[in-house]
Short mmCIF file of C-alpha atoms (C1' of nucleotides) in Angstrom, two decimals:
data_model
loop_
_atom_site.label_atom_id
_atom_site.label_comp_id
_atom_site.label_asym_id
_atom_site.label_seq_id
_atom_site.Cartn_x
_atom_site.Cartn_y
_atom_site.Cartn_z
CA UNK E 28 -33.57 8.48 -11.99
CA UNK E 29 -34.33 4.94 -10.66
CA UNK E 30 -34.69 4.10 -7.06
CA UNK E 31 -31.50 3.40 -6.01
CA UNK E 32 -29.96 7.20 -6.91
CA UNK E 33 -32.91 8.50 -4.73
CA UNK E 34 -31.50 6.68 -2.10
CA UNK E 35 -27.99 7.61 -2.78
CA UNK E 36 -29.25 10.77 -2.32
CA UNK E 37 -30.71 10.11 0.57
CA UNK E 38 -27.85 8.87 2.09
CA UNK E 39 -24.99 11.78 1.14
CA UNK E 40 -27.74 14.64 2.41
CA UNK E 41 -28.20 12.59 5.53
CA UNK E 42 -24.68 13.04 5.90
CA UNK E 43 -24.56 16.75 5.32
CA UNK E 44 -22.84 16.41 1.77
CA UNK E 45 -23.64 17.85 -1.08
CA UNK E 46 -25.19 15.46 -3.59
CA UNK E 47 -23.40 15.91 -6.66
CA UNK E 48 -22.23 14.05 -9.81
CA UNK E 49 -18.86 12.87 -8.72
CA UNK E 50 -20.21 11.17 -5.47
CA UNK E 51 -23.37 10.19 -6.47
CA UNK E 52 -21.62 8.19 -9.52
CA UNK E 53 -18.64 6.91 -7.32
CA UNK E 54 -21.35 5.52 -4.34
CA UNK E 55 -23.40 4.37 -7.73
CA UNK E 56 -20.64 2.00 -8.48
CA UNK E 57 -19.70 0.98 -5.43
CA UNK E 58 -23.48 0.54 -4.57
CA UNK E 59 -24.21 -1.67 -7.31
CA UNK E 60 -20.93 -4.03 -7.25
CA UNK E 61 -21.53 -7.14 -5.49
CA UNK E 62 -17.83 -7.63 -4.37
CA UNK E 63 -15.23 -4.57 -3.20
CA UNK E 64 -14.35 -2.66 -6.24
CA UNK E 65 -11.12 -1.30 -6.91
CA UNK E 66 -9.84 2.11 -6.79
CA UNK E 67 -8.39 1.46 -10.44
CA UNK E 68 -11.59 0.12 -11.48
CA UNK E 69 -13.63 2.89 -10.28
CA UNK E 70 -11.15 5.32 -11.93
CA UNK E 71 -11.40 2.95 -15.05
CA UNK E 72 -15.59 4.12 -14.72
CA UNK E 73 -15.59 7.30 -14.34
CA UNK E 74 -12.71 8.65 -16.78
CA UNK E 75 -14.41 12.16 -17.23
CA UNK E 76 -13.19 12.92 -13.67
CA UNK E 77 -10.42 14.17 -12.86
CA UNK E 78 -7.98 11.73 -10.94
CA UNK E 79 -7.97 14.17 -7.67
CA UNK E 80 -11.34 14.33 -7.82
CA UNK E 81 -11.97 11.00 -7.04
CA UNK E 82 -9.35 10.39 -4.47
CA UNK E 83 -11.23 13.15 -2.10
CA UNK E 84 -14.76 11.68 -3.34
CA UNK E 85 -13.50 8.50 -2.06
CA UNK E 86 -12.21 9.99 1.52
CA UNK E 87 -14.94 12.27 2.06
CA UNK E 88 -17.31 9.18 2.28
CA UNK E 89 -15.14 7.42 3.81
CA UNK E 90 -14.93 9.68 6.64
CA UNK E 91 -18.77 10.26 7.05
CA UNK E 92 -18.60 6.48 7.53
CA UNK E 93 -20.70 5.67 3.97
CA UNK E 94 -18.03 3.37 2.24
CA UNK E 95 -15.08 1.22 3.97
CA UNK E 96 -11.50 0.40 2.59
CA UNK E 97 -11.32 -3.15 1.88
CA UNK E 98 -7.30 -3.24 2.72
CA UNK E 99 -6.15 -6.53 0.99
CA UNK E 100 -2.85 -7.41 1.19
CA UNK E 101 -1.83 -6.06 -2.43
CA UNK E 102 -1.03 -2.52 -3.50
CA UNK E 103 -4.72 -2.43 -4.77
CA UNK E 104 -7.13 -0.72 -2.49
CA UNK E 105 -10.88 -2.27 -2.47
CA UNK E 106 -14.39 0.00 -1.80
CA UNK E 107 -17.44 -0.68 -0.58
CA UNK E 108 -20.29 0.07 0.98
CA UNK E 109 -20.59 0.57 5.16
CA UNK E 110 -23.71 -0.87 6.87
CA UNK E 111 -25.69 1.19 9.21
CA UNK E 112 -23.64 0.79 12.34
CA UNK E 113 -20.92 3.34 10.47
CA UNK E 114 -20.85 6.86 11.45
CA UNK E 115 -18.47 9.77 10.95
CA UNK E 116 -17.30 9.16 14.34
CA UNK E 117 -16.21 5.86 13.61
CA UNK E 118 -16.68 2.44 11.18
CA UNK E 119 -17.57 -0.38 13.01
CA UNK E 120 -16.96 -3.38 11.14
CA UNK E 121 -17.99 -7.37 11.82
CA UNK E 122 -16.79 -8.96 9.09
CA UNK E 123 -13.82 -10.44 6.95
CA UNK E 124 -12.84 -9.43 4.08
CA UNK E 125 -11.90 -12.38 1.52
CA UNK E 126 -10.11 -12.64 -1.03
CA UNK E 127 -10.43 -15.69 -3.73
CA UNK E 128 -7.21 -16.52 -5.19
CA UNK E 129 -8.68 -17.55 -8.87
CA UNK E 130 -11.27 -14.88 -9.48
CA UNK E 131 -9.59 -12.18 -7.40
CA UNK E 132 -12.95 -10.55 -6.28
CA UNK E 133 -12.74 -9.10 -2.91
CA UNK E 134 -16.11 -9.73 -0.69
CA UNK E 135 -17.07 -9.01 2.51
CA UNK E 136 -18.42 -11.42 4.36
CA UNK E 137 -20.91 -11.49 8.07
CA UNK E 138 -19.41 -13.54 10.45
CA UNK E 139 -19.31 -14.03 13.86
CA UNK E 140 -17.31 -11.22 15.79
CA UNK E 141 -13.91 -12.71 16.46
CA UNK E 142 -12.69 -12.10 19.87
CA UNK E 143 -9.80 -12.20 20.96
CA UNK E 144 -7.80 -11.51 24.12
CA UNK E 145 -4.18 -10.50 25.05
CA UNK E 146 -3.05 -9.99 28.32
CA UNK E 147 -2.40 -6.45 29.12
CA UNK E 148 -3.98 -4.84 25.50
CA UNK E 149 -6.67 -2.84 24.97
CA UNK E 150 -8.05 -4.15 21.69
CA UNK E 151 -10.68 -1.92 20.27
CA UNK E 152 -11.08 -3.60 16.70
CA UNK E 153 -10.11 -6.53 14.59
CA UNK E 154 -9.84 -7.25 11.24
CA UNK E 155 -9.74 -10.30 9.47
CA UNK E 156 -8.62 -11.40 6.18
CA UNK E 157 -9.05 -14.27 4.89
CA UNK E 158 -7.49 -16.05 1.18
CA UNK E 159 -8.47 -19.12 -0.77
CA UNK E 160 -11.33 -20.14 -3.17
CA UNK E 161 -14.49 -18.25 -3.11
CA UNK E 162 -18.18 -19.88 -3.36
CA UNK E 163 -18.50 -18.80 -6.94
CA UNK E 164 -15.37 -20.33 -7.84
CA UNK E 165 -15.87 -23.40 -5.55
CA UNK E 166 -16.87 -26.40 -8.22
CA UNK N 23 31.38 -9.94 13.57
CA UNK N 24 28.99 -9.97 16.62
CA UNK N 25 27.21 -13.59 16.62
CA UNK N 26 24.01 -12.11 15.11
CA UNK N 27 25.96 -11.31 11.99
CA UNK N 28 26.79 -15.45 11.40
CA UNK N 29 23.42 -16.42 12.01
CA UNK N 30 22.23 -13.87 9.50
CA UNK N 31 24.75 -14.90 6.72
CA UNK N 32 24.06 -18.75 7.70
CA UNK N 33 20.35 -17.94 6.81
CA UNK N 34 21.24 -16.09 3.58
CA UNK N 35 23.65 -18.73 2.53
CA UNK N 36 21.25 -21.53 2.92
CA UNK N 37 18.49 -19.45 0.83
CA UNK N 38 20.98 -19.72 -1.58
CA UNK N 39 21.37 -15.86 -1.31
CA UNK N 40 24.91 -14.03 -1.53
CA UNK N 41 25.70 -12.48 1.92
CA UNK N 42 25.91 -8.78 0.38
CA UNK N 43 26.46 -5.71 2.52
CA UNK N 44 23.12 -4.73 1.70
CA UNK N 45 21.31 -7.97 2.45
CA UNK N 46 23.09 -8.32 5.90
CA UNK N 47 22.63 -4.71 6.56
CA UNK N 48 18.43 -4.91 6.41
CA UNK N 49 18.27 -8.49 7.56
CA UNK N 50 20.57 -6.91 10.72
CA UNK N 51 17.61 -3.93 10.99
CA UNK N 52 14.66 -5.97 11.35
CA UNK N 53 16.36 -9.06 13.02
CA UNK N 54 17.50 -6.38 15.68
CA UNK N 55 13.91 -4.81 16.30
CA UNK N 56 11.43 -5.81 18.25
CA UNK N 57 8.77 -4.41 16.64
CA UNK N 58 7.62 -4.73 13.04
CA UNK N 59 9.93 -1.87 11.25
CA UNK N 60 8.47 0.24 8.74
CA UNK N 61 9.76 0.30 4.73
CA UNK N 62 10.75 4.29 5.32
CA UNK N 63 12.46 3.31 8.69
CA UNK N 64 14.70 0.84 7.03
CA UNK N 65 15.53 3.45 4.16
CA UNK N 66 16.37 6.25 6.83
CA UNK N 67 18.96 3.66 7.81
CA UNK N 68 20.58 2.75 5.27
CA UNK N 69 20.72 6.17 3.20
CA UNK N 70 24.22 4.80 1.80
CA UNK N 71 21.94 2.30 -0.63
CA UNK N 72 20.14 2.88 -3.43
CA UNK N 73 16.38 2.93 -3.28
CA UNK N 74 15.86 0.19 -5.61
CA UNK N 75 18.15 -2.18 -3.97
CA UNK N 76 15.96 -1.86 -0.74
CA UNK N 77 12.94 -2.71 -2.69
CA UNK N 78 14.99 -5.64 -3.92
CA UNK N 79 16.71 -6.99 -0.88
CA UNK N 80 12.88 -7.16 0.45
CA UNK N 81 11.07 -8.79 -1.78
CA UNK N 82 14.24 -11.20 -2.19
CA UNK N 83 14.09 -11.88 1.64
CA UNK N 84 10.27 -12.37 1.22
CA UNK N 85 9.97 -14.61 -1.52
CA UNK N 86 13.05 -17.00 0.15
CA UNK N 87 10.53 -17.22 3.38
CA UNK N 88 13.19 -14.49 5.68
CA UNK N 89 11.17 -12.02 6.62
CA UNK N 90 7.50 -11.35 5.61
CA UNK N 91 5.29 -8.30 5.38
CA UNK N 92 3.13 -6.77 7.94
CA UNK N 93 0.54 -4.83 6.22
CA UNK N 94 -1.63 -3.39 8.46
CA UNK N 95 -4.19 -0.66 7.31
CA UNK N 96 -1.85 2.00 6.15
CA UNK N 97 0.15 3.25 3.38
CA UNK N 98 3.14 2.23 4.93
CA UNK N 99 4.48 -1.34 4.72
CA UNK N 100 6.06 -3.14 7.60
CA UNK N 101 8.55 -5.77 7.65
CA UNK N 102 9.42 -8.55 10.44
CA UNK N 103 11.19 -11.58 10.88
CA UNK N 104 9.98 -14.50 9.28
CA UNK N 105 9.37 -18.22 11.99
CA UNK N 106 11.11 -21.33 10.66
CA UNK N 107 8.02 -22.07 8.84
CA UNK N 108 8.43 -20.20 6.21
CA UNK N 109 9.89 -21.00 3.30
CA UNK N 110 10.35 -20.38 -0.55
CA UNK N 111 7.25 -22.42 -1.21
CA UNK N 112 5.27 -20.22 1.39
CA UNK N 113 4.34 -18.12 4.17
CA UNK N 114 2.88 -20.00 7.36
CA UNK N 115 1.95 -17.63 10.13
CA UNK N 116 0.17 -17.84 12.20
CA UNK N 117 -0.16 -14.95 14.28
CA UNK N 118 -1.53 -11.24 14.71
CA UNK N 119 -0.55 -7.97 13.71
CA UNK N 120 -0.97 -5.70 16.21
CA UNK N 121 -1.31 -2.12 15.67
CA UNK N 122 -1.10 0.49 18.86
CA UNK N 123 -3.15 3.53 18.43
CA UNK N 124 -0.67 5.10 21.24
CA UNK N 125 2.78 4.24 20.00
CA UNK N 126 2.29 3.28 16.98
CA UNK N 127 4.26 0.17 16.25
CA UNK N 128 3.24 -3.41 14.96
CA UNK N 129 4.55 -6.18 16.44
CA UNK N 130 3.67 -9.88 15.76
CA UNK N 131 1.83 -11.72 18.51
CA UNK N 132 1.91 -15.48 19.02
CA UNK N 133 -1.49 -16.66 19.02
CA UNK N 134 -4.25 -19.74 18.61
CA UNK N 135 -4.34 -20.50 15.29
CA UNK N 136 -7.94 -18.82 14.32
CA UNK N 137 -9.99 -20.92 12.66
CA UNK N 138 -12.55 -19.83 10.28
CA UNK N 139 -15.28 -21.55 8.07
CA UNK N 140 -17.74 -20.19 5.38
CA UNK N 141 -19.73 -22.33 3.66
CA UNK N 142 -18.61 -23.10 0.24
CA UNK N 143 -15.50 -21.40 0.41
CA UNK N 144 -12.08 -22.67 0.69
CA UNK N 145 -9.71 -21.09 3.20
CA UNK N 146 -5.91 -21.35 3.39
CA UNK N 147 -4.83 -18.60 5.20
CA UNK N 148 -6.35 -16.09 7.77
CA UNK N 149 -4.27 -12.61 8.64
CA UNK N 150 -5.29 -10.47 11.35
CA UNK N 151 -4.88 -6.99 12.34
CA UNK N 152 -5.75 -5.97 15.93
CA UNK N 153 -5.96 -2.39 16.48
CA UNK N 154 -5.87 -0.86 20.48
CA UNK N 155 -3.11 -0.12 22.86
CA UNK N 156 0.26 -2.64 23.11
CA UNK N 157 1.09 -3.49 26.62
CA UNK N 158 4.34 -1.24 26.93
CA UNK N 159 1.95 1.85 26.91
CA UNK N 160 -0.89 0.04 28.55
CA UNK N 161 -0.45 1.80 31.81
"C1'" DG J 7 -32.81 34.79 -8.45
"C1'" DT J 8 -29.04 36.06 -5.66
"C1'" DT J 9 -25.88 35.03 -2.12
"C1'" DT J 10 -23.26 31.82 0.43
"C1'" DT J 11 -20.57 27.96 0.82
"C1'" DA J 12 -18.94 23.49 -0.48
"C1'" DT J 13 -16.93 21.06 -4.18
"C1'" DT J 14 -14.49 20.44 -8.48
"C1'" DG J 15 -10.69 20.85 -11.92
"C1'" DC J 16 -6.23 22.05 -12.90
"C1'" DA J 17 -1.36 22.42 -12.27
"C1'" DA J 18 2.34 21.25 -9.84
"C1'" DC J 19 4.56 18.47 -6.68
"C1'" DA J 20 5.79 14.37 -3.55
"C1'" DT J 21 6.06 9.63 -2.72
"C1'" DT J 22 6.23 4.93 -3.90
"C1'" DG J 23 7.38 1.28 -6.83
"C1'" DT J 24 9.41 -0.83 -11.40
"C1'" DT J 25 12.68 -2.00 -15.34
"C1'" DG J 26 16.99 -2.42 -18.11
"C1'" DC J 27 21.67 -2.45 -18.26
"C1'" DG J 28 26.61 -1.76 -17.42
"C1'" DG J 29 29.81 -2.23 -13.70
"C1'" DT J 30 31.01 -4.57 -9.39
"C1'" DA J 31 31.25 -7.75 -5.72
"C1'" DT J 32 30.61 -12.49 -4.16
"C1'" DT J 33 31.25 -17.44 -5.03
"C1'" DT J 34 32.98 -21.38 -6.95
"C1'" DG J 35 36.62 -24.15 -8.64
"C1'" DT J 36 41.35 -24.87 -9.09
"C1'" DA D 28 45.20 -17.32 -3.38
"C1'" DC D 29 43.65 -16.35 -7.86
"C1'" DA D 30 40.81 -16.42 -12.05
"C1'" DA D 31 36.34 -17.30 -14.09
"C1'" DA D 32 31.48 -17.41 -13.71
"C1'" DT D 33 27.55 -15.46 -11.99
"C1'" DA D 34 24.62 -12.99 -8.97
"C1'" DC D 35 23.96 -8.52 -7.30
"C1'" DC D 36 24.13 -3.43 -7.03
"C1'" DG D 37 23.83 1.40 -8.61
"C1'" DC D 38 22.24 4.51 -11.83
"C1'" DA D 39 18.98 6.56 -14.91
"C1'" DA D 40 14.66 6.76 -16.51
"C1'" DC D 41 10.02 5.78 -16.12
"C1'" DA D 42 5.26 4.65 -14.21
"C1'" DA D 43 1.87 4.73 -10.80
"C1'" DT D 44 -0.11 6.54 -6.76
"C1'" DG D 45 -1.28 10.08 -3.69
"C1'" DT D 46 -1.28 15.22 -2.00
"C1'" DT D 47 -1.84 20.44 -1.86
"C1'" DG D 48 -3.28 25.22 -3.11
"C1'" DC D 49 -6.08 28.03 -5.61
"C1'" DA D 50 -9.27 29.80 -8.96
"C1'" DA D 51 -13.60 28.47 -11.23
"C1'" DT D 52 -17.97 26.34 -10.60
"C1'" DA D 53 -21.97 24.09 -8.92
"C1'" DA D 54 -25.20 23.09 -5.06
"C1'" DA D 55 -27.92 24.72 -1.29
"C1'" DA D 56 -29.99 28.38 1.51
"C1'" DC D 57 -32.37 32.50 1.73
#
DNA sequence: GTTTTATTGCAACATTGTTGCGGTATTTGT
DNA sequence: ACAAATACCGCAACAATGTTGCAATAAAAC
């Protein structure tokens, strides 16, 4: 019962969910990582779920705008947490998501909103992703 | 033996790649299209091959710097030509995958190479994925 | 505490991607 | 043009990932 899983629950009630185990451990996790956690790593946490379990967990608070897909360019899906701006009727995201190529940790970093313009599109979000050698790994 | 078919089996030969049915066959798909074309597109296609050798002739193609992977935020993988850049010791592009909400289909757009710098981190590549309405259904 | 309703677990299925190996097609050299 | 060498394909089997329906269960409302 520490501070942080009061505000977990908080936040799933706030979003009309029901707070229980499943979710409150998943957002736990996902809560506490400082990079993106993987779906297999999260799966690797919580083994006394079951697998399908999870997957909805995951989608549920995805779609009340709680946690974001960190979409890297690998068959490995990354999690973590929205900021405020997300809602269930949409995510609203400033920031890149990068990728170091030695320790492999996915973070999301605040940047400047990239704009960009093509004649004749409607362009209604943009994400970046960007690859190389993170801060931690930077000598 | 339309013209396309030489230039495709002059860019397989000097990969060092045998010009196989199969590997003319998707090279022909995606060289034809002028939009990204999705994995399960390419399969529909070519129902005469076997599943694995479409996984194969892909990641051949990719890894010789032919064609390279658009992977926008979806399950499904898309696959377009690759720019002379590219070759077997890398991918250089430098331009933006754009997904219409409308039509659906990702196409590669020329653009300003985007330049991007966090402090302590080293970047070699940026991808981005623009998300809105394409021109041809931009009214 | 009981009722109502959302959520979970299970089983079964569907899709996507991988590996090994024998047979086959493409090249290379003559 | 033909034979030999080698790269490639097809098949079978497997592994991983993701989905759906339904009965059992847990959370919230009264």
């Amino acid at each position: 019962m520490t501070s942080s899983k009061i505000d977990l629950n908080k936040i799933l009630r706030s979003a009309k969910l029901k707070a229980t185990k499943p979710r409150l451990d998943v957002l736990s996790i996902i809560n506490k990582a400082e990079a993106a956690v993987s779906h297999s790593e999260i799966q690797a946490k919580l083994e006394s779920f079951d697998r399908v379990t999870l997957y909805r967990t995951l989608n549920t608070l995805i779609e009340k705008g709680i946690i974001h897909k960190a979409h890297v360019e690998s068959t490995e899906v990354f999690y973590a947490m929205c900021t405020t701006s997300c809602t269930e009727e949409g995510h609203k995201h400033e920031h890149i998501h990068f990728v170091c190529d030695k320790c492999e940790e996915v973070t999301c970093i605040d940047s400047e909103p990239i704009s960009i313009k093509l004649p004749n599109h409607i362009i209604s979000e943009v994400r970046v992703q960007a690859t190389g050698i993170c801060d931690k790994c930077f000598v």
